[in-house]
Amino acid sequence: MTILTWLKSAAVWLRRVFSPSDSAWNAAAYALLTLWGLLLVSFIFSDGVAVFTWESMLGLTALFGLMALASVALLLTVWLLGALKLRYRAAFLLCLPPISLVSLVSWGPKGLIALPVFVITVSLLFGAGAALARPGTPRSRRTGAWVFIAVGVGLAGFSGYLLLKPAPDLNAALSRYHLQGHTLDLPDPGKPGSYEVKTFTYGSGTDRRRAEYAGGVAFRTKSVDGSKLDGKWTGLGGWVRTRYWGFGPDKFPVEGRVWMPLAQQDVPLAPCPLVLIVHGNHGMESFSDPGYAYLGELLASQGFIVVSVDENFLNSSLADFVKPFGLRRGEENSVRGWLLLEHLVQWRAWSEDKTHPMFGKADLSRIALIGHSRGGQAVAIANAFNDLSHDPDDATLAFNYHFKLGAIAAIAPVDGQYQPRDRPVPMRDTNYFTIHGAMDGDVTSFMGSSQYSRASFSGNVKAFKASLYVSGANHGQFNTVWGRYDIGQPFKLLLDARRMIDPEVQRQIAKVYLSAFIQLTLNGEERYRPLFEDARNGAAWLPDDFLINNYADSSTRWLANFEEDLDPATGSSNGIAIDGQNLSVWREDFVELKSSTLDTHVALLGWDERVHAQPGSFRINLGESAATIATDSSLVFSASNAGISSLPKSFHSKGVSVAGEEEGRQPLDWSIVLTDAEGAESRLTLSHDQLLYPQIKSDTRRFGAISSISSSEVVMRRFCFPLRDFVAVNPRLDLKRLRGIRFDFDRTPRGTIALDDIGIAGPP
C-alpha cells in the first residue's frame, strides 16, 4: 500500500467516524433552540412576571426581536456566501482582510463597509460582463454583457473622478482672511544666527545599521539597560528585532547627531544651552533622526547645542508581525522618554570630565526637549520622570536625574498611549509649547491640546504654556524624511494632500515658533512672548496662513476654568458665581476632537433667537474678589466655535426641526461688558481683539463622506482685553470695585461656543 493510498483510506475513515449524521445535526440544533428558549423564559420570569408591566414586556419583545433580526442578517450573509461559486468565494475571502485593512486605516469603521462593497460590486459587474462576452454567447446576451461592463467602467471612472477632482473650499469664511498685525521689533527667529555650525555624531561605535553611529562617531558612549521599561521587546518579535539591530533592550545605544556653534574669531564660546530633539514612530528601517537637520542647523547658528536623538530601534516594523498582535501601540513611549534622560546623563558626564573635549561646552542649567509625534509624548514623559526617584510602574528601577528642564515642546504629539500608573502624564510649572496641523493624516486629533490643558501652575514658578494650530499643515512635513504622506502604501493613495501647505512653508512656521520658544525660555528673551499670545505679532516672519494661538501663564488668576466641581454656577476662585440668561445651551462638558476627547472641561454655550427673543448672556459675578485686580491687567479667556446645534435637543416639540443644523459657518462676534459696584458699565466687542472664526474643516482622506474621522474639531483660541481699554470707553468704570464680567451674545442671532480659562492676567 502506497502512502497516498493509505492517506486516502485514513481520510475516508475519519470522514465516516467524525461526520455527524442528519439526526446528529438536528439534535444539536434543537439543543441550541432549547438554550434560546431558556434564556427567553429567564428574562420573562425575572423582568416580566416578578414585576409585570406592559411597557417592560414591550421592551423585552423589542430586545429579542432585534436579536432575531441580527440572526436573520447573519444567516442571510452566510447563505449569500454559500451561493457564490467556490472560486469566487475563495477569492473574496482572500481579498477581504487586506481590503478591510485599507478601509479601516483610511476611513475608519464607515469605510470598513464602503470599500469592500464597492470592490465586490465592480468585480461582479466585470465578471458577469466578461462571461457573457465570450465567443459563442448569443448576441442578445452579449448586449447585456456590455451593459454590465459599461456600468462597471462607469463606477470605476466616477470614483477616479472623485479621487482626482479639484478640492472644494471647505472654509469659505476664511477665504478673505490674511495674517496681518504689528510684527515685534526683534530679529526674525526663523532666520539663521551669526554662528558657524559644526556637526558630528556620538554613539556606540558598533552600530551595524548606521555608519554614522559606527566608525563615524566622534565620541563613543556606553549602552543603557532598558529591559525593565520595555516589555514589548520579548518573544519571537523581540528576537527578530535583536537579530536586525544586534542588541536587545538590555543594551540600548545612546546615539545622536549634533549641531554645535563654533567660536567666533578669538572669542571663547560660552557654555551653550542644550536642546534635544526626538522623533516619533516611523518604519524602523527608514531612519527618522536626520529629518530635523533644518532645526538643528538653525538653532546651532543661534548659539544652541542641538542633538537629534536616535530612537529608531523603538519604532514599528513589518517584522513585528512575526509576533501575533505585535504592532507597537505606543506602550514603549516610556522608554522613549527615559532614553532622553539617559542622553542628558551622558552630557552631564562629559560636562564634568575635564579631559573630555565637550567639557564646559553645554550649559546644563538650560535644557530644552523637543519631540515629534510619539516623541511629543516622550518629552512630556521625560519631564515627569525627571523629578521622580523611581519608575512609577516598577519602583525597583531607581531614577536620579533632576535636570533643569526649562522648556518642553511637542510637535503633533500623541497623548495617552503610555500612562504612568494608568494616569495621564502630569505637567506642572513647566514651559510648554505644542504645534499641530489641521491636515494631520496620522495623529488626526490635536492631542497636544490635552497635554496643554493638564499643564498647571502653582504660582511659585514663572512659566507659561502655548499652543499653535496650523490650518494647512500635516504630520510628516515637520520631518524632512517623513515628507508629505502621513501613512504608507497603499493607504497614502487615499490621503488628500490637495489642501496641504508647501513643506518649506510648514517648516518655516516650526522654525519661527520653536526658535522663539527656545530663546524665550532658555535665554530669557521675554520680548518674544507676544508671539505665543497671538501670531499677528509675527506676521512678517510667518506665511499668510490661518493660525490659532492659545496661551496661559502663571501670572493669571483664574476666575472660571470649569474644573472645580459639578455645579455650572460656581467659579474657580472663592466668591465667584456664574449666571446665564436666555441661553439655549448651557452645560459644562468634555468636547470631542476629531478622533479623541479633549482632556478638560469647557462651558458649552448656545444662543438662538428661535428659542429666546432676547439675546443670551453669560455673567461672572466677582463679589468682593475684584479688589485685588490691577488696573494694568487684562481680561483673558479661550474660546472656540463649538460646532454643535444652538437648538436644544427637545426643541422639535415646538415645531422647529433640529435635523441638519450646522451652526458656526460664519465668524461670531459678541459684546464683553464690565460692571462696577455703582452699576457703571463699559462694553467692547469680541472683534476689538479678533472675531471667532468657524472650526477649520479639513478632510485628510479622499472620499471624506465615508470617513469616520470628523473633518473639524474644537481648537481653543486665546482672547485678550486690556482693562484700560474698557476704561477708555467709559472713564467712570471703577476697576477697583469691579463686580461683574458679562458676555452679551447680541451681535449674531445664533451660535454655539466652547469657553474656557476665563481669568485676569497680570501686567505684561
Short mmCIF file of N, CA and C in Angstrom, two decimals, residues 209-339:
data_model
loop_
_atom_site.label_atom_id
_atom_site.label_comp_id
_atom_site.label_asym_id
_atom_site.label_seq_id
_atom_site.Cartn_x
_atom_site.Cartn_y
_atom_site.Cartn_z
N ARG A 209 23.79 49.02 11.55
CA ARG A 209 22.91 49.58 10.53
C ARG A 209 23.24 51.02 10.15
N ARG A 210 23.98 51.72 10.98
CA ARG A 210 24.20 53.14 10.77
C ARG A 210 25.70 53.43 10.81
N ALA A 211 26.27 53.75 9.68
CA ALA A 211 27.71 54.03 9.64
C ALA A 211 28.07 55.23 10.49
N GLU A 212 27.15 56.23 10.54
CA GLU A 212 27.45 57.43 11.31
C GLU A 212 27.50 57.16 12.80
N TYR A 213 26.92 56.04 13.24
CA TYR A 213 26.98 55.66 14.65
C TYR A 213 27.92 54.48 14.89
N ALA A 214 28.64 54.12 13.87
CA ALA A 214 29.65 53.06 14.00
C ALA A 214 31.03 53.72 13.94
N GLY A 215 31.75 53.50 12.84
CA GLY A 215 33.08 54.10 12.75
C GLY A 215 33.06 55.60 12.61
N GLY A 216 31.88 56.18 12.29
CA GLY A 216 31.82 57.62 12.07
C GLY A 216 31.56 58.45 13.30
N VAL A 217 31.51 57.86 14.49
CA VAL A 217 31.19 58.65 15.68
C VAL A 217 32.41 59.46 16.13
N ALA A 218 32.10 60.65 16.65
CA ALA A 218 33.17 61.47 17.24
C ALA A 218 33.48 60.99 18.65
N PHE A 219 32.43 60.54 19.37
CA PHE A 219 32.61 60.07 20.75
C PHE A 219 31.81 58.79 20.94
N ARG A 220 32.43 57.83 21.59
CA ARG A 220 31.75 56.56 21.89
C ARG A 220 31.02 56.67 23.22
N THR A 221 29.85 56.04 23.29
CA THR A 221 29.04 56.05 24.51
C THR A 221 28.73 54.62 24.93
N LYS A 222 28.42 54.46 26.20
CA LYS A 222 28.05 53.16 26.73
C LYS A 222 26.54 52.94 26.56
N SER A 223 26.17 51.69 26.36
CA SER A 223 24.75 51.35 26.25
C SER A 223 24.10 51.41 27.62
N VAL A 224 22.74 51.44 27.61
CA VAL A 224 21.99 51.51 28.86
C VAL A 224 20.96 50.38 28.88
N ASP A 225 20.60 49.95 30.06
CA ASP A 225 19.70 48.82 30.24
C ASP A 225 18.26 49.32 30.39
N GLY A 226 17.44 49.09 29.37
CA GLY A 226 16.03 49.50 29.43
C GLY A 226 15.08 48.34 29.51
N SER A 227 15.57 47.17 29.89
CA SER A 227 14.73 45.97 29.87
C SER A 227 13.57 46.04 30.86
N LYS A 228 13.73 46.80 31.95
CA LYS A 228 12.63 46.90 32.92
C LYS A 228 11.51 47.81 32.43
N LEU A 229 11.81 48.65 31.45
CA LEU A 229 10.79 49.56 30.95
C LEU A 229 10.10 49.04 29.70
N ASP A 230 10.83 48.32 28.84
CA ASP A 230 10.28 47.88 27.57
C ASP A 230 9.91 46.41 27.63
N GLY A 231 8.64 46.14 27.90
CA GLY A 231 8.16 44.77 27.93
C GLY A 231 7.74 44.26 26.58
N LYS A 232 7.83 45.09 25.53
CA LYS A 232 7.40 44.69 24.20
C LYS A 232 8.51 43.98 23.42
N TRP A 233 9.75 44.18 23.87
CA TRP A 233 10.89 43.58 23.16
C TRP A 233 11.07 42.16 23.71
N THR A 234 10.09 41.30 23.48
CA THR A 234 10.10 39.96 24.05
C THR A 234 9.67 38.95 23.00
N GLY A 235 9.86 37.67 23.29
CA GLY A 235 9.37 36.60 22.44
C GLY A 235 9.99 36.64 21.06
N LEU A 236 9.23 36.07 20.10
CA LEU A 236 9.72 35.96 18.73
C LEU A 236 9.94 37.33 18.11
N GLY A 237 9.01 38.28 18.38
CA GLY A 237 9.17 39.63 17.85
C GLY A 237 10.43 40.29 18.36
N GLY A 238 10.72 40.11 19.65
CA GLY A 238 11.95 40.66 20.21
C GLY A 238 13.19 40.02 19.62
N TRP A 239 13.10 38.71 19.33
CA TRP A 239 14.24 38.02 18.71
C TRP A 239 14.53 38.60 17.34
N VAL A 240 13.47 38.88 16.57
CA VAL A 240 13.65 39.45 15.23
C VAL A 240 14.30 40.83 15.34
N ARG A 241 13.84 41.64 16.30
CA ARG A 241 14.43 42.97 16.48
C ARG A 241 15.90 42.86 16.87
N THR A 242 16.20 41.98 17.79
CA THR A 242 17.58 41.80 18.23
C THR A 242 18.46 41.34 17.06
N ARG A 243 17.91 40.46 16.23
CA ARG A 243 18.67 39.97 15.06
C ARG A 243 18.95 41.10 14.09
N TYR A 244 17.98 42.02 13.92
CA TYR A 244 18.17 43.13 12.97
C TYR A 244 19.17 44.15 13.51
N TRP A 245 18.99 44.55 14.79
CA TRP A 245 19.80 45.64 15.32
C TRP A 245 21.12 45.17 15.93
N GLY A 246 21.14 43.92 16.39
CA GLY A 246 22.36 43.43 17.02
C GLY A 246 22.43 43.69 18.51
N PHE A 247 21.33 44.13 19.10
CA PHE A 247 21.28 44.34 20.56
C PHE A 247 19.84 44.18 21.02
N GLY A 248 19.69 43.97 22.32
CA GLY A 248 18.38 43.85 22.92
C GLY A 248 18.12 45.01 23.86
N PRO A 249 17.00 44.96 24.59
CA PRO A 249 16.65 46.08 25.47
C PRO A 249 17.60 46.29 26.63
N ASP A 250 18.45 45.30 26.91
CA ASP A 250 19.42 45.48 27.99
C ASP A 250 20.65 46.26 27.52
N LYS A 251 20.71 46.57 26.22
CA LYS A 251 21.86 47.30 25.68
C LYS A 251 21.40 48.33 24.65
N PHE A 252 20.47 49.18 25.05
CA PHE A 252 20.04 50.25 24.16
C PHE A 252 21.20 51.24 23.95
N PRO A 253 21.49 51.60 22.71
CA PRO A 253 22.57 52.56 22.47
C PRO A 253 22.14 53.99 22.79
N VAL A 254 23.08 54.82 23.16
CA VAL A 254 22.87 56.25 23.37
C VAL A 254 23.54 56.95 22.20
N GLU A 255 22.73 57.29 21.18
CA GLU A 255 23.26 57.78 19.92
C GLU A 255 22.52 59.05 19.49
N GLY A 256 23.25 59.98 18.90
CA GLY A 256 22.62 61.20 18.42
C GLY A 256 23.54 61.94 17.46
N ARG A 257 22.91 62.78 16.64
CA ARG A 257 23.68 63.65 15.74
C ARG A 257 23.59 65.06 16.28
N VAL A 258 24.70 65.77 16.29
CA VAL A 258 24.85 67.04 16.99
C VAL A 258 25.12 68.17 16.00
N TRP A 259 24.47 69.31 16.25
CA TRP A 259 24.81 70.57 15.60
C TRP A 259 25.24 71.53 16.69
N MET A 260 26.42 72.12 16.50
CA MET A 260 27.02 72.89 17.58
C MET A 260 27.63 74.17 17.03
N PRO A 261 27.40 75.31 17.71
CA PRO A 261 28.01 76.56 17.23
C PRO A 261 29.51 76.55 17.44
N LEU A 262 30.21 77.22 16.54
CA LEU A 262 31.65 77.36 16.65
C LEU A 262 31.99 78.73 17.21
N ALA A 263 33.07 78.81 17.94
CA ALA A 263 33.51 80.09 18.49
C ALA A 263 33.79 81.07 17.36
N GLN A 264 33.48 82.33 17.60
CA GLN A 264 33.69 83.37 16.60
C GLN A 264 35.04 84.04 16.81
N GLN A 265 35.89 83.95 15.80
CA GLN A 265 37.25 84.51 15.84
C GLN A 265 37.98 84.04 17.09
N ASP A 266 38.48 84.95 17.89
CA ASP A 266 39.24 84.56 19.07
C ASP A 266 38.42 84.63 20.35
N VAL A 267 37.11 84.84 20.19
CA VAL A 267 36.26 84.95 21.37
C VAL A 267 35.85 83.55 21.82
N PRO A 268 36.18 83.15 23.05
CA PRO A 268 35.78 81.82 23.52
C PRO A 268 34.26 81.69 23.53
N LEU A 269 33.80 80.50 23.23
CA LEU A 269 32.36 80.23 23.21
C LEU A 269 31.89 79.90 24.62
N ALA A 270 30.94 80.69 25.11
CA ALA A 270 30.39 80.42 26.45
C ALA A 270 29.59 79.12 26.41
N PRO A 271 29.40 78.47 27.58
CA PRO A 271 28.57 77.26 27.60
C PRO A 271 27.21 77.53 26.95
N CYS A 272 26.82 76.64 26.06
CA CYS A 272 25.60 76.83 25.26
C CYS A 272 24.45 76.04 25.85
N PRO A 273 23.25 76.58 25.79
CA PRO A 273 22.07 75.80 26.18
C PRO A 273 21.97 74.53 25.32
N LEU A 274 21.40 73.49 25.90
CA LEU A 274 21.33 72.18 25.23
C LEU A 274 19.89 71.88 24.84
N VAL A 275 19.69 71.50 23.58
CA VAL A 275 18.36 71.18 23.06
C VAL A 275 18.39 69.77 22.49
N LEU A 276 17.53 68.90 23.00
CA LEU A 276 17.39 67.54 22.47
C LEU A 276 16.10 67.44 21.67
N ILE A 277 16.19 66.88 20.47
CA ILE A 277 15.03 66.66 19.61
C ILE A 277 14.88 65.15 19.40
N VAL A 278 13.66 64.65 19.54
CA VAL A 278 13.44 63.22 19.35
C VAL A 278 12.27 62.99 18.41
N HIS A 279 12.48 62.07 17.48
CA HIS A 279 11.46 61.72 16.51
C HIS A 279 10.39 60.82 17.12
N GLY A 280 9.39 60.52 16.33
CA GLY A 280 8.33 59.61 16.76
C GLY A 280 8.38 58.32 15.98
N ASN A 281 7.22 57.68 15.85
CA ASN A 281 7.15 56.36 15.23
C ASN A 281 7.15 56.47 13.71
N HIS A 282 7.96 55.65 13.09
CA HIS A 282 8.06 55.55 11.64
C HIS A 282 8.62 54.15 11.39
N GLY A 283 8.72 53.73 10.15
CA GLY A 283 9.36 52.44 9.90
C GLY A 283 10.77 52.44 10.44
N MET A 284 11.11 51.42 11.26
CA MET A 284 12.42 51.46 11.92
C MET A 284 13.56 51.33 10.92
N GLU A 285 13.25 50.82 9.72
CA GLU A 285 14.30 50.69 8.72
C GLU A 285 14.51 51.98 7.93
N SER A 286 13.59 52.94 8.09
CA SER A 286 13.71 54.25 7.43
C SER A 286 14.02 55.27 8.51
N PHE A 287 15.27 55.62 8.67
CA PHE A 287 15.77 56.33 9.85
C PHE A 287 15.24 57.76 9.91
N SER A 288 14.71 58.14 11.06
CA SER A 288 13.99 59.40 11.23
C SER A 288 14.84 60.53 11.77
N ASP A 289 15.92 60.24 12.48
CA ASP A 289 16.64 61.30 13.17
C ASP A 289 17.30 62.33 12.25
N PRO A 290 17.65 62.02 10.96
CA PRO A 290 18.20 63.10 10.12
C PRO A 290 17.17 64.15 9.73
N GLY A 291 15.87 63.89 9.96
CA GLY A 291 14.82 64.76 9.46
C GLY A 291 14.66 66.08 10.17
N TYR A 292 15.47 66.34 11.20
CA TYR A 292 15.38 67.61 11.93
C TYR A 292 16.63 68.45 11.74
N ALA A 293 17.37 68.19 10.67
CA ALA A 293 18.58 68.97 10.40
C ALA A 293 18.25 70.45 10.23
N TYR A 294 17.06 70.74 9.67
CA TYR A 294 16.70 72.15 9.46
C TYR A 294 16.57 72.88 10.79
N LEU A 295 16.12 72.20 11.83
CA LEU A 295 16.05 72.81 13.16
C LEU A 295 17.42 72.83 13.83
N GLY A 296 18.16 71.75 13.66
CA GLY A 296 19.48 71.69 14.28
C GLY A 296 20.41 72.77 13.76
N GLU A 297 20.43 72.96 12.45
CA GLU A 297 21.30 73.98 11.86
C GLU A 297 20.86 75.39 12.27
N LEU A 298 19.54 75.62 12.29
CA LEU A 298 19.04 76.94 12.67
C LEU A 298 19.40 77.28 14.11
N LEU A 299 19.07 76.39 15.04
CA LEU A 299 19.28 76.68 16.46
C LEU A 299 20.77 76.75 16.80
N ALA A 300 21.57 75.89 16.17
CA ALA A 300 23.01 75.95 16.43
C ALA A 300 23.60 77.27 15.95
N SER A 301 23.11 77.78 14.82
CA SER A 301 23.61 79.07 14.32
C SER A 301 23.22 80.21 15.26
N GLN A 302 22.23 79.97 16.11
CA GLN A 302 21.78 80.99 17.06
C GLN A 302 22.41 80.80 18.44
N GLY A 303 23.29 79.79 18.59
CA GLY A 303 24.04 79.65 19.83
C GLY A 303 23.62 78.50 20.73
N PHE A 304 22.88 77.51 20.19
CA PHE A 304 22.44 76.37 20.98
C PHE A 304 23.13 75.10 20.50
N ILE A 305 23.42 74.19 21.42
CA ILE A 305 23.85 72.85 21.05
C ILE A 305 22.59 72.01 20.87
N VAL A 306 22.46 71.38 19.70
CA VAL A 306 21.24 70.64 19.36
C VAL A 306 21.60 69.20 19.06
N VAL A 307 20.83 68.27 19.62
CA VAL A 307 21.03 66.84 19.39
C VAL A 307 19.73 66.25 18.85
N SER A 308 19.82 65.60 17.70
CA SER A 308 18.70 64.80 17.22
C SER A 308 18.95 63.37 17.68
N VAL A 309 18.12 62.91 18.61
CA VAL A 309 18.35 61.64 19.29
C VAL A 309 17.85 60.48 18.42
N ASP A 310 18.67 59.45 18.32
CA ASP A 310 18.32 58.25 17.56
C ASP A 310 17.56 57.28 18.46
N GLU A 311 16.27 57.07 18.13
CA GLU A 311 15.49 56.04 18.81
C GLU A 311 14.76 55.18 17.78
N ASN A 312 15.36 55.04 16.60
CA ASN A 312 14.73 54.28 15.54
C ASN A 312 14.49 52.82 15.92
N PHE A 313 15.32 52.29 16.80
CA PHE A 313 15.19 50.89 17.20
C PHE A 313 13.92 50.64 18.02
N LEU A 314 13.24 51.70 18.45
CA LEU A 314 11.96 51.54 19.16
C LEU A 314 10.76 51.64 18.22
N ASN A 315 11.00 51.96 16.96
CA ASN A 315 9.91 52.19 16.03
C ASN A 315 9.32 50.89 15.50
N SER A 316 8.16 51.03 14.86
CA SER A 316 7.44 49.87 14.34
C SER A 316 8.10 49.35 13.07
N SER A 317 7.75 48.10 12.74
CA SER A 317 8.28 47.46 11.55
C SER A 317 7.33 46.34 11.15
N LEU A 318 7.35 45.98 9.86
CA LEU A 318 6.60 44.80 9.44
C LEU A 318 7.12 43.55 10.15
N ALA A 319 8.37 43.61 10.61
CA ALA A 319 8.92 42.47 11.34
C ALA A 319 8.13 42.19 12.61
N ASP A 320 7.40 43.19 13.12
CA ASP A 320 6.61 42.98 14.34
C ASP A 320 5.50 41.96 14.14
N PHE A 321 5.11 41.70 12.89
CA PHE A 321 4.02 40.78 12.65
C PHE A 321 4.40 39.32 12.89
N VAL A 322 5.71 39.05 13.06
CA VAL A 322 6.08 37.67 13.39
C VAL A 322 5.58 37.30 14.77
N LYS A 323 5.27 38.31 15.58
CA LYS A 323 4.65 38.08 16.88
C LYS A 323 3.19 38.48 16.76
N PRO A 324 2.24 37.57 16.95
CA PRO A 324 0.83 37.91 16.78
C PRO A 324 0.47 39.16 17.58
N PHE A 325 -0.23 40.05 16.92
CA PHE A 325 -0.64 41.32 17.53
C PHE A 325 0.57 42.08 18.07
N GLY A 326 1.68 41.98 17.35
CA GLY A 326 2.92 42.55 17.84
C GLY A 326 3.15 44.00 17.47
N LEU A 327 2.26 44.61 16.68
CA LEU A 327 2.47 46.02 16.36
C LEU A 327 2.51 46.86 17.62
N ARG A 328 3.45 47.75 17.69
CA ARG A 328 3.67 48.54 18.89
C ARG A 328 2.70 49.71 18.92
N ARG A 329 1.95 49.83 19.99
CA ARG A 329 0.89 50.82 20.09
C ARG A 329 1.26 52.02 20.94
N GLY A 330 2.51 52.21 21.23
CA GLY A 330 2.93 53.37 21.98
C GLY A 330 3.28 53.08 23.42
N GLU A 331 3.14 51.80 23.85
CA GLU A 331 3.49 51.48 25.23
C GLU A 331 4.97 51.74 25.49
N GLU A 332 5.77 51.71 24.41
CA GLU A 332 7.21 51.93 24.56
C GLU A 332 7.56 53.39 24.73
N ASN A 333 6.55 54.28 24.75
CA ASN A 333 6.85 55.70 24.87
C ASN A 333 7.54 56.04 26.18
N SER A 334 7.31 55.22 27.21
CA SER A 334 8.05 55.44 28.46
C SER A 334 9.54 55.26 28.24
N VAL A 335 9.91 54.31 27.37
CA VAL A 335 11.32 54.11 27.06
C VAL A 335 11.86 55.30 26.28
N ARG A 336 11.04 55.81 25.36
CA ARG A 336 11.47 56.98 24.58
C ARG A 336 11.81 58.15 25.52
N GLY A 337 10.93 58.40 26.49
CA GLY A 337 11.18 59.49 27.42
C GLY A 337 12.37 59.23 28.32
N TRP A 338 12.48 57.99 28.82
CA TRP A 338 13.59 57.62 29.68
C TRP A 338 14.93 57.76 28.96
N LEU A 339 14.96 57.37 27.68
CA LEU A 339 16.21 57.46 26.92
C LEU A 339 16.68 58.90 26.77
#
